[in-house]
């Protein structure tokens, strides 16, 4: 069987480590790098990869990514630092932030409790959330974990952890999407739509 030169094989292998990238896609990416990207673009690409690992850190307060000790959200004194929105991932944080409606701060868990994947409470950024509740006079913790079994388990676990503290714990509503038809919704979506109902 004919193989590519080793540097190209190594690059293909690297691309397969990316999520949702199979062997065929990795092969296409690697060949594109060699045949279509000029030398300057290729060097910039590799530099950016190194810069991401060397110059981006985890915010010591909320778990977001940043270039300094604290992220821009935590450093922003115009935001409501008494309201904390808890999300599973950094991507979730950016998704919510780009809606431009929420004005509090965040807390990133870095995942959700999952027995099948071997992710326990000790693997998540939960202890620092409890410490935050213990040391700061917070008004509300908003649990914005995903509407999955893992997300629900994580939200309930955090709610139980915080029930002895004088802070309001809320959960974002999950339900029918705008423009969606009820007949296409699954049972969990309908249940969450009912639970998240409000006065009209």
PDB file of N, CA, C and O in Angstrom, residues 34-100:
ATOM      1  N   UNK A  34      -0.278  21.456   2.039  1.00  0.00           N
ATOM      2  CA  UNK A  34       0.917  21.320   1.206  1.00  0.00           C
ATOM      3  C   UNK A  34       0.756  21.951  -0.175  1.00  0.00           C
ATOM      4  O   UNK A  34       1.660  22.636  -0.665  1.00  0.00           O
ATOM      5  N   UNK A  35      -0.393  21.746  -0.796  1.00  0.00           N
ATOM      6  CA  UNK A  35      -0.535  22.174  -2.194  1.00  0.00           C
ATOM      7  C   UNK A  35      -1.076  23.593  -2.370  1.00  0.00           C
ATOM      8  O   UNK A  35      -0.790  24.251  -3.371  1.00  0.00           O
ATOM      9  N   UNK A  36      -1.845  24.105  -1.427  1.00  0.00           N
ATOM     10  CA  UNK A  36      -2.532  25.387  -1.623  1.00  0.00           C
ATOM     11  C   UNK A  36      -2.034  26.524  -0.722  1.00  0.00           C
ATOM     12  O   UNK A  36      -2.122  27.682  -1.101  1.00  0.00           O
ATOM     13  N   UNK A  37      -1.533  26.202   0.459  1.00  0.00           N
ATOM     14  CA  UNK A  37      -1.109  27.261   1.383  1.00  0.00           C
ATOM     15  C   UNK A  37       0.324  27.675   1.085  1.00  0.00           C
ATOM     16  O   UNK A  37       1.215  26.818   1.002  1.00  0.00           O
ATOM     17  N   UNK A  38       0.537  28.989   0.932  1.00  0.00           N
ATOM     18  CA  UNK A  38       1.906  29.447   0.696  1.00  0.00           C
ATOM     19  C   UNK A  38       2.707  29.384   2.003  1.00  0.00           C
ATOM     20  O   UNK A  38       2.159  29.150   3.074  1.00  0.00           O
ATOM     21  N   UNK A  39       3.995  29.611   1.895  1.00  0.00           N
ATOM     22  CA  UNK A  39       4.887  29.436   3.043  1.00  0.00           C
ATOM     23  C   UNK A  39       4.547  30.384   4.192  1.00  0.00           C
ATOM     24  O   UNK A  39       4.531  29.980   5.355  1.00  0.00           O
ATOM     25  N   UNK A  40       4.239  31.641   3.865  1.00  0.00           N
ATOM     26  CA  UNK A  40       3.923  32.618   4.907  1.00  0.00           C
ATOM     27  C   UNK A  40       2.645  32.233   5.664  1.00  0.00           C
ATOM     28  O   UNK A  40       2.592  32.285   6.895  1.00  0.00           O
ATOM     29  N   UNK A  41       1.618  31.832   4.924  1.00  0.00           N
ATOM     30  CA  UNK A  41       0.354  31.412   5.543  1.00  0.00           C
ATOM     31  C   UNK A  41       0.561  30.199   6.424  1.00  0.00           C
ATOM     32  O   UNK A  41       0.016  30.113   7.524  1.00  0.00           O
ATOM     33  N   UNK A  42       1.368  29.267   5.949  1.00  0.00           N
ATOM     34  CA  UNK A  42       1.639  28.046   6.717  1.00  0.00           C
ATOM     35  C   UNK A  42       2.368  28.364   8.012  1.00  0.00           C
ATOM     36  O   UNK A  42       2.032  27.836   9.071  1.00  0.00           O
ATOM     37  N   UNK A  43       3.351  29.258   7.940  1.00  0.00           N
ATOM     38  CA  UNK A  43       4.091  29.645   9.153  1.00  0.00           C
ATOM     39  C   UNK A  43       3.191  30.392  10.129  1.00  0.00           C
ATOM     40  O   UNK A  43       3.280  30.190  11.347  1.00  0.00           O
ATOM     41  N   UNK A  44       2.322  31.264   9.600  1.00  0.00           N
ATOM     42  CA  UNK A  44       1.379  31.975  10.463  1.00  0.00           C
ATOM     43  C   UNK A  44       0.420  31.003  11.147  1.00  0.00           C
ATOM     44  O   UNK A  44       0.089  31.154  12.320  1.00  0.00           O
ATOM     45  N   UNK A  45      -0.034  30.006  10.383  1.00  0.00           N
ATOM     46  CA  UNK A  45      -0.943  28.988  10.911  1.00  0.00           C
ATOM     47  C   UNK A  45      -0.291  28.246  12.080  1.00  0.00           C
ATOM     48  O   UNK A  45      -0.887  28.082  13.144  1.00  0.00           O
ATOM     49  N   UNK A  46       0.951  27.825  11.889  1.00  0.00           N
ATOM     50  CA  UNK A  46       1.646  27.101  12.951  1.00  0.00           C
ATOM     51  C   UNK A  46       1.937  28.012  14.147  1.00  0.00           C
ATOM     52  O   UNK A  46       1.854  27.593  15.302  1.00  0.00           O
ATOM     53  N   UNK A  47       2.244  29.291  13.868  1.00  0.00           N
ATOM     54  CA  UNK A  47       2.492  30.257  14.942  1.00  0.00           C
ATOM     55  C   UNK A  47       1.242  30.474  15.781  1.00  0.00           C
ATOM     56  O   UNK A  47       1.301  30.561  17.011  1.00  0.00           O
ATOM     57  N   UNK A  48       0.095  30.565  15.114  1.00  0.00           N
ATOM     58  CA  UNK A  48      -1.164  30.770  15.835  1.00  0.00           C
ATOM     59  C   UNK A  48      -1.489  29.585  16.739  1.00  0.00           C
ATOM     60  O   UNK A  48      -2.009  29.761  17.847  1.00  0.00           O
ATOM     61  N   UNK A  49      -1.184  28.387  16.280  1.00  0.00           N
ATOM     62  CA  UNK A  49      -1.393  27.196  17.117  1.00  0.00           C
ATOM     63  C   UNK A  49      -0.562  27.282  18.392  1.00  0.00           C
ATOM     64  O   UNK A  49      -1.048  27.009  19.493  1.00  0.00           O
ATOM     65  N   UNK A  50       0.691  27.674  18.251  1.00  0.00           N
ATOM     66  CA  UNK A  50       1.589  27.791  19.401  1.00  0.00           C
ATOM     67  C   UNK A  50       1.157  28.937  20.307  1.00  0.00           C
ATOM     68  O   UNK A  50       1.152  28.810  21.537  1.00  0.00           O
ATOM     69  N   UNK A  51       0.745  30.062  19.695  1.00  0.00           N
ATOM     70  CA  UNK A  51       0.293  31.223  20.481  1.00  0.00           C
ATOM     71  C   UNK A  51      -0.910  30.884  21.345  1.00  0.00           C
ATOM     72  O   UNK A  51      -1.019  31.341  22.489  1.00  0.00           O
ATOM     73  N   UNK A  52      -1.832  30.111  20.800  1.00  0.00           N
ATOM     74  CA  UNK A  52      -3.028  29.717  21.553  1.00  0.00           C
ATOM     75  C   UNK A  52      -2.629  28.944  22.814  1.00  0.00           C
ATOM     76  O   UNK A  52      -3.158  29.185  23.900  1.00  0.00           O
ATOM     77  N   UNK A  53      -1.685  28.027  22.674  1.00  0.00           N
ATOM     78  CA  UNK A  53      -1.260  27.222  23.823  1.00  0.00           C
ATOM     79  C   UNK A  53      -0.392  28.012  24.796  1.00  0.00           C
ATOM     80  O   UNK A  53      -0.454  27.800  26.007  1.00  0.00           O
ATOM     81  N   UNK A  54       0.414  28.938  24.279  1.00  0.00           N
ATOM     82  CA  UNK A  54       1.358  29.668  25.134  1.00  0.00           C
ATOM     83  C   UNK A  54       0.760  30.915  25.792  1.00  0.00           C
ATOM     84  O   UNK A  54       1.156  31.279  26.901  1.00  0.00           O
ATOM     85  N   UNK A  55      -0.184  31.568  25.123  1.00  0.00           N
ATOM     86  CA  UNK A  55      -0.613  32.893  25.566  1.00  0.00           C
ATOM     87  C   UNK A  55      -2.053  32.995  26.045  1.00  0.00           C
ATOM     88  O   UNK A  55      -2.482  34.064  26.486  1.00  0.00           O
ATOM     89  N   UNK A  56      -2.806  31.919  25.961  1.00  0.00           N
ATOM     90  CA  UNK A  56      -4.172  31.949  26.473  1.00  0.00           C
ATOM     91  C   UNK A  56      -4.226  31.151  27.766  1.00  0.00           C
ATOM     92  O   UNK A  56      -3.685  30.047  27.853  1.00  0.00           O
ATOM     93  N   UNK A  57      -4.858  31.732  28.778  1.00  0.00           N
ATOM     94  CA  UNK A  57      -4.940  31.106  30.091  1.00  0.00           C
ATOM     95  C   UNK A  57      -6.399  30.993  30.520  1.00  0.00           C
ATOM     96  O   UNK A  57      -7.292  31.548  29.896  1.00  0.00           O
ATOM     97  N   UNK A  58      -6.604  30.288  31.604  1.00  0.00           N
ATOM     98  CA  UNK A  58      -7.940  30.177  32.193  1.00  0.00           C
ATOM     99  C   UNK A  58      -8.094  31.280  33.234  1.00  0.00           C
ATOM    100  O   UNK A  58      -7.230  31.449  34.099  1.00  0.00           O
ATOM    101  N   UNK A  59      -9.182  32.029  33.134  1.00  0.00           N
ATOM    102  CA  UNK A  59      -9.458  33.085  34.113  1.00  0.00           C
ATOM    103  C   UNK A  59      -9.532  32.478  35.505  1.00  0.00           C
ATOM    104  O   UNK A  59     -10.262  31.516  35.733  1.00  0.00           O
ATOM    105  N   UNK A  60      -8.755  33.017  36.431  1.00  0.00           N
ATOM    106  CA  UNK A  60      -8.696  32.434  37.773  1.00  0.00           C
ATOM    107  C   UNK A  60      -9.973  32.657  38.566  1.00  0.00           C
ATOM    108  O   UNK A  60     -10.170  32.031  39.613  1.00  0.00           O
ATOM    109  N   UNK A  61     -10.855  33.490  38.047  1.00  0.00           N
ATOM    110  CA  UNK A  61     -12.110  33.748  38.737  1.00  0.00           C
ATOM    111  C   UNK A  61     -13.263  32.894  38.215  1.00  0.00           C
ATOM    112  O   UNK A  61     -13.948  32.228  38.973  1.00  0.00           O
ATOM    113  N   UNK A  62     -13.465  32.883  36.885  1.00  0.00           N
ATOM    114  CA  UNK A  62     -14.666  32.238  36.339  1.00  0.00           C
ATOM    115  C   UNK A  62     -14.405  31.004  35.486  1.00  0.00           C
ATOM    116  O   UNK A  62     -15.321  30.232  35.227  1.00  0.00           O
ATOM    117  N   UNK A  63     -13.182  30.812  35.005  1.00  0.00           N
ATOM    118  CA  UNK A  63     -12.902  29.661  34.155  1.00  0.00           C
ATOM    119  C   UNK A  63     -12.986  29.952  32.670  1.00  0.00           C
ATOM    120  O   UNK A  63     -12.829  29.052  31.844  1.00  0.00           O
ATOM    121  N   UNK A  64     -13.229  31.209  32.310  1.00  0.00           N
ATOM    122  CA  UNK A  64     -13.240  31.611  30.907  1.00  0.00           C
ATOM    123  C   UNK A  64     -11.801  31.631  30.391  1.00  0.00           C
ATOM    124  O   UNK A  64     -10.858  31.505  31.168  1.00  0.00           O
ATOM    125  N   UNK A  65     -11.612  31.798  29.090  1.00  0.00           N
ATOM    126  CA  UNK A  65     -10.264  31.923  28.546  1.00  0.00           C
ATOM    127  C   UNK A  65      -9.900  33.401  28.417  1.00  0.00           C
ATOM    128  O   UNK A  65     -10.757  34.244  28.172  1.00  0.00           O
ATOM    129  N   UNK A  66      -8.618  33.701  28.595  1.00  0.00           N
ATOM    130  CA  UNK A  66      -8.170  35.093  28.541  1.00  0.00           C
ATOM    131  C   UNK A  66      -6.656  35.136  28.374  1.00  0.00           C
ATOM    132  O   UNK A  66      -5.987  34.111  28.442  1.00  0.00           O
ATOM    133  N   UNK A  67      -6.141  36.339  28.175  1.00  0.00           N
ATOM    134  CA  UNK A  67      -4.697  36.522  28.044  1.00  0.00           C
ATOM    135  C   UNK A  67      -4.061  36.988  29.346  1.00  0.00           C
ATOM    136  O   UNK A  67      -2.840  36.955  29.483  1.00  0.00           O
ATOM    137  N   UNK A  68      -4.879  37.423  30.302  1.00  0.00           N
ATOM    138  CA  UNK A  68      -4.374  37.881  31.597  1.00  0.00           C
ATOM    139  C   UNK A  68      -4.882  36.953  32.700  1.00  0.00           C
ATOM    140  O   UNK A  68      -5.456  35.906  32.425  1.00  0.00           O
ATOM    141  N   UNK A  69      -4.696  37.347  33.949  1.00  0.00           N
ATOM    142  CA  UNK A  69      -5.193  36.539  35.067  1.00  0.00           C
ATOM    143  C   UNK A  69      -6.712  36.503  35.106  1.00  0.00           C
ATOM    144  O   UNK A  69      -7.308  35.489  35.460  1.00  0.00           O
ATOM    145  N   UNK A  70      -7.342  37.636  34.756  1.00  0.00           N
ATOM    146  CA  UNK A  70      -8.797  37.738  34.744  1.00  0.00           C
ATOM    147  C   UNK A  70      -9.284  38.039  33.332  1.00  0.00           C
ATOM    148  O   UNK A  70      -8.636  38.768  32.580  1.00  0.00           O
ATOM    149  N   UNK A  71     -10.440  37.482  32.976  1.00  0.00           N
ATOM    150  CA  UNK A  71     -11.005  37.741  31.651  1.00  0.00           C
ATOM    151  C   UNK A  71     -11.646  39.127  31.615  1.00  0.00           C
ATOM    152  O   UNK A  71     -11.853  39.763  32.652  1.00  0.00           O
ATOM    153  N   UNK A  72     -11.980  39.598  30.431  1.00  0.00           N
ATOM    154  CA  UNK A  72     -12.552  40.938  30.270  1.00  0.00           C
ATOM    155  C   UNK A  72     -13.911  41.065  30.965  1.00  0.00           C
ATOM    156  O   UNK A  72     -14.264  42.146  31.430  1.00  0.00           O
ATOM    157  N   UNK A  73     -14.655  39.968  31.054  1.00  0.00           N
ATOM    158  CA  UNK A  73     -15.964  40.010  31.713  1.00  0.00           C
ATOM    159  C   UNK A  73     -15.795  40.208  33.212  1.00  0.00           C
ATOM    160  O   UNK A  73     -16.467  41.043  33.818  1.00  0.00           O
ATOM    161  N   UNK A  74     -14.900  39.455  33.822  1.00  0.00           N
ATOM    162  CA  UNK A  74     -14.664  39.581  35.268  1.00  0.00           C
ATOM    163  C   UNK A  74     -14.071  40.935  35.635  1.00  0.00           C
ATOM    164  O   UNK A  74     -14.298  41.451  36.730  1.00  0.00           O
ATOM    165  N   UNK A  75     -13.303  41.543  34.706  1.00  0.00           N
ATOM    166  CA  UNK A  75     -12.688  42.845  34.967  1.00  0.00           C
ATOM    167  C   UNK A  75     -13.652  44.006  34.722  1.00  0.00           C
ATOM    168  O   UNK A  75     -13.352  45.133  35.086  1.00  0.00           O
ATOM    169  N   UNK A  76     -14.789  43.715  34.115  1.00  0.00           N
ATOM    170  CA  UNK A  76     -15.747  44.766  33.766  1.00  0.00           C
ATOM    171  C   UNK A  76     -16.602  45.128  34.987  1.00  0.00           C
ATOM    172  O   UNK A  76     -17.484  44.378  35.393  1.00  0.00           O
ATOM    173  N   UNK A  77     -16.349  46.304  35.573  1.00  0.00           N
ATOM    174  CA  UNK A  77     -17.059  46.724  36.784  1.00  0.00           C
ATOM    175  C   UNK A  77     -18.476  47.221  36.504  1.00  0.00           C
ATOM    176  O   UNK A  77     -19.236  47.473  37.434  1.00  0.00           O
ATOM    177  N   UNK A  78     -18.834  47.346  35.233  1.00  0.00           N
ATOM    178  CA  UNK A  78     -20.194  47.775  34.909  1.00  0.00           C
ATOM    179  C   UNK A  78     -21.174  46.597  34.922  1.00  0.00           C
ATOM    180  O   UNK A  78     -22.387  46.799  34.890  1.00  0.00           O
ATOM    181  N   UNK A  79     -20.643  45.386  34.993  1.00  0.00           N
ATOM    182  CA  UNK A  79     -21.509  44.213  35.008  1.00  0.00           C
ATOM    183  C   UNK A  79     -21.969  43.903  36.429  1.00  0.00           C
ATOM    184  O   UNK A  79     -21.357  44.340  37.403  1.00  0.00           O
ATOM    185  N   UNK A  80     -23.029  43.121  36.523  1.00  0.00           N
ATOM    186  CA  UNK A  80     -23.582  42.734  37.824  1.00  0.00           C
ATOM    187  C   UNK A  80     -22.807  41.538  38.381  1.00  0.00           C
ATOM    188  O   UNK A  80     -23.042  40.395  37.982  1.00  0.00           O
ATOM    189  N   UNK A  81     -21.908  41.796  39.311  1.00  0.00           N
ATOM    190  CA  UNK A  81     -21.062  40.738  39.873  1.00  0.00           C
ATOM    191  C   UNK A  81     -21.768  39.952  40.978  1.00  0.00           C
ATOM    192  O   UNK A  81     -21.160  39.080  41.594  1.00  0.00           O
ATOM    193  N   UNK A  82     -23.027  40.255  41.190  1.00  0.00           N
ATOM    194  CA  UNK A  82     -23.809  39.499  42.180  1.00  0.00           C
ATOM    195  C   UNK A  82     -24.683  38.439  41.509  1.00  0.00           C
ATOM    196  O   UNK A  82     -25.375  37.678  42.164  1.00  0.00           O
ATOM    197  N   UNK A  83     -24.623  38.387  40.178  1.00  0.00           N
ATOM    198  CA  UNK A  83     -25.389  37.406  39.411  1.00  0.00           C
ATOM    199  C   UNK A  83     -24.416  36.561  38.601  1.00  0.00           C
ATOM    200  O   UNK A  83     -23.637  37.078  37.808  1.00  0.00           O
ATOM    201  N   UNK A  84     -24.462  35.237  38.823  1.00  0.00           N
ATOM    202  CA  UNK A  84     -23.518  34.328  38.171  1.00  0.00           C
ATOM    203  C   UNK A  84     -24.267  33.303  37.329  1.00  0.00           C
ATOM    204  O   UNK A  84     -25.136  32.595  37.832  1.00  0.00           O
ATOM    205  N   UNK A  85     -23.914  33.231  36.062  1.00  0.00           N
ATOM    206  CA  UNK A  85     -24.523  32.273  35.153  1.00  0.00           C
ATOM    207  C   UNK A  85     -23.561  31.111  34.960  1.00  0.00           C
ATOM    208  O   UNK A  85     -22.432  31.302  34.520  1.00  0.00           O
ATOM    209  N   UNK A  86     -24.001  29.915  35.314  1.00  0.00           N
ATOM    210  CA  UNK A  86     -23.150  28.726  35.277  1.00  0.00           C
ATOM    211  C   UNK A  86     -23.367  27.981  33.964  1.00  0.00           C
ATOM    212  O   UNK A  86     -24.501  27.595  33.638  1.00  0.00           O
ATOM    213  N   UNK A  87     -22.285  27.782  33.200  1.00  0.00           N
ATOM    214  CA  UNK A  87     -22.364  27.076  31.922  1.00  0.00           C
ATOM    215  C   UNK A  87     -21.418  25.881  31.918  1.00  0.00           C
ATOM    216  O   UNK A  87     -20.493  25.806  32.722  1.00  0.00           O
ATOM    217  N   UNK A  88     -21.658  24.960  31.002  1.00  0.00           N
ATOM    218  CA  UNK A  88     -20.814  23.770  30.918  1.00  0.00           C
ATOM    219  C   UNK A  88     -19.474  24.054  30.255  1.00  0.00           C
ATOM    220  O   UNK A  88     -18.441  23.559  30.692  1.00  0.00           O
ATOM    221  N   UNK A  89     -19.492  24.834  29.176  1.00  0.00           N
ATOM    222  CA  UNK A  89     -18.269  25.033  28.397  1.00  0.00           C
ATOM    223  C   UNK A  89     -18.018  26.506  28.073  1.00  0.00           C
ATOM    224  O   UNK A  89     -18.923  27.341  28.161  1.00  0.00           O
ATOM    225  N   UNK A  90     -16.802  26.794  27.683  1.00  0.00           N
ATOM    226  CA  UNK A  90     -16.425  28.136  27.248  1.00  0.00           C
ATOM    227  C   UNK A  90     -17.245  28.521  26.023  1.00  0.00           C
ATOM    228  O   UNK A  90     -17.663  29.667  25.868  1.00  0.00           O
ATOM    229  N   UNK A  91     -17.499  27.559  25.128  1.00  0.00           N
ATOM    230  CA  UNK A  91     -18.316  27.826  23.936  1.00  0.00           C
ATOM    231  C   UNK A  91     -19.712  28.282  24.343  1.00  0.00           C
ATOM    232  O   UNK A  91     -20.286  29.192  23.724  1.00  0.00           O
ATOM    233  N   UNK A  92     -20.288  27.668  25.381  1.00  0.00           N
ATOM    234  CA  UNK A  92     -21.608  28.089  25.873  1.00  0.00           C
ATOM    235  C   UNK A  92     -21.569  29.541  26.341  1.00  0.00           C
ATOM    236  O   UNK A  92     -22.494  30.310  26.094  1.00  0.00           O
ATOM    237  N   UNK A  93     -20.498  29.897  27.044  1.00  0.00           N
ATOM    238  CA  UNK A  93     -20.335  31.271  27.530  1.00  0.00           C
ATOM    239  C   UNK A  93     -20.366  32.254  26.357  1.00  0.00           C
ATOM    240  O   UNK A  93     -21.086  33.248  26.392  1.00  0.00           O
ATOM    241  N   UNK A  94     -19.599  31.958  25.323  1.00  0.00           N
ATOM    242  CA  UNK A  94     -19.542  32.856  24.176  1.00  0.00           C
ATOM    243  C   UNK A  94     -20.870  32.916  23.432  1.00  0.00           C
ATOM    244  O   UNK A  94     -21.259  33.970  22.923  1.00  0.00           O
ATOM    245  N   UNK A  95     -21.582  31.800  23.379  1.00  0.00           N
ATOM    246  CA  UNK A  95     -22.890  31.769  22.721  1.00  0.00           C
ATOM    247  C   UNK A  95     -23.860  32.708  23.420  1.00  0.00           C
ATOM    248  O   UNK A  95     -24.547  33.518  22.782  1.00  0.00           O
ATOM    249  N   UNK A  96     -23.912  32.626  24.751  1.00  0.00           N
ATOM    250  CA  UNK A  96     -24.816  33.479  25.528  1.00  0.00           C
ATOM    251  C   UNK A  96     -24.364  34.938  25.465  1.00  0.00           C
ATOM    252  O   UNK A  96     -25.175  35.855  25.293  1.00  0.00           O
ATOM    253  N   UNK A  97     -23.067  35.165  25.566  1.00  0.00           N
ATOM    254  CA  UNK A  97     -22.537  36.526  25.579  1.00  0.00           C
ATOM    255  C   UNK A  97     -22.824  37.254  24.265  1.00  0.00           C
ATOM    256  O   UNK A  97     -23.088  38.449  24.253  1.00  0.00           O
ATOM    257  N   UNK A  98     -22.808  36.520  23.168  1.00  0.00           N
ATOM    258  CA  UNK A  98     -23.018  37.144  21.863  1.00  0.00           C
ATOM    259  C   UNK A  98     -24.471  37.532  21.600  1.00  0.00           C
ATOM    260  O   UNK A  98     -24.766  38.209  20.610  1.00  0.00           O
ATOM    261  N   UNK A  99     -25.379  37.128  22.496  1.00  0.00           N
ATOM    262  CA  UNK A  99     -26.771  37.565  22.394  1.00  0.00           C
ATOM    263  C   UNK A  99     -26.904  39.008  22.892  1.00  0.00           C
ATOM    264  O   UNK A  99     -27.850  39.714  22.562  1.00  0.00           O
ATOM    265  N   UNK A 100     -25.929  39.442  23.706  1.00  0.00           N
ATOM    266  CA  UNK A 100     -25.878  40.816  24.237  1.00  0.00           C
ATOM    267  C   UNK A 100     -27.058  41.179  25.134  1.00  0.00           C
ATOM    268  O   UNK A 100     -27.541  42.312  25.108  1.00  0.00           O
TER     269      UNK A 100
END
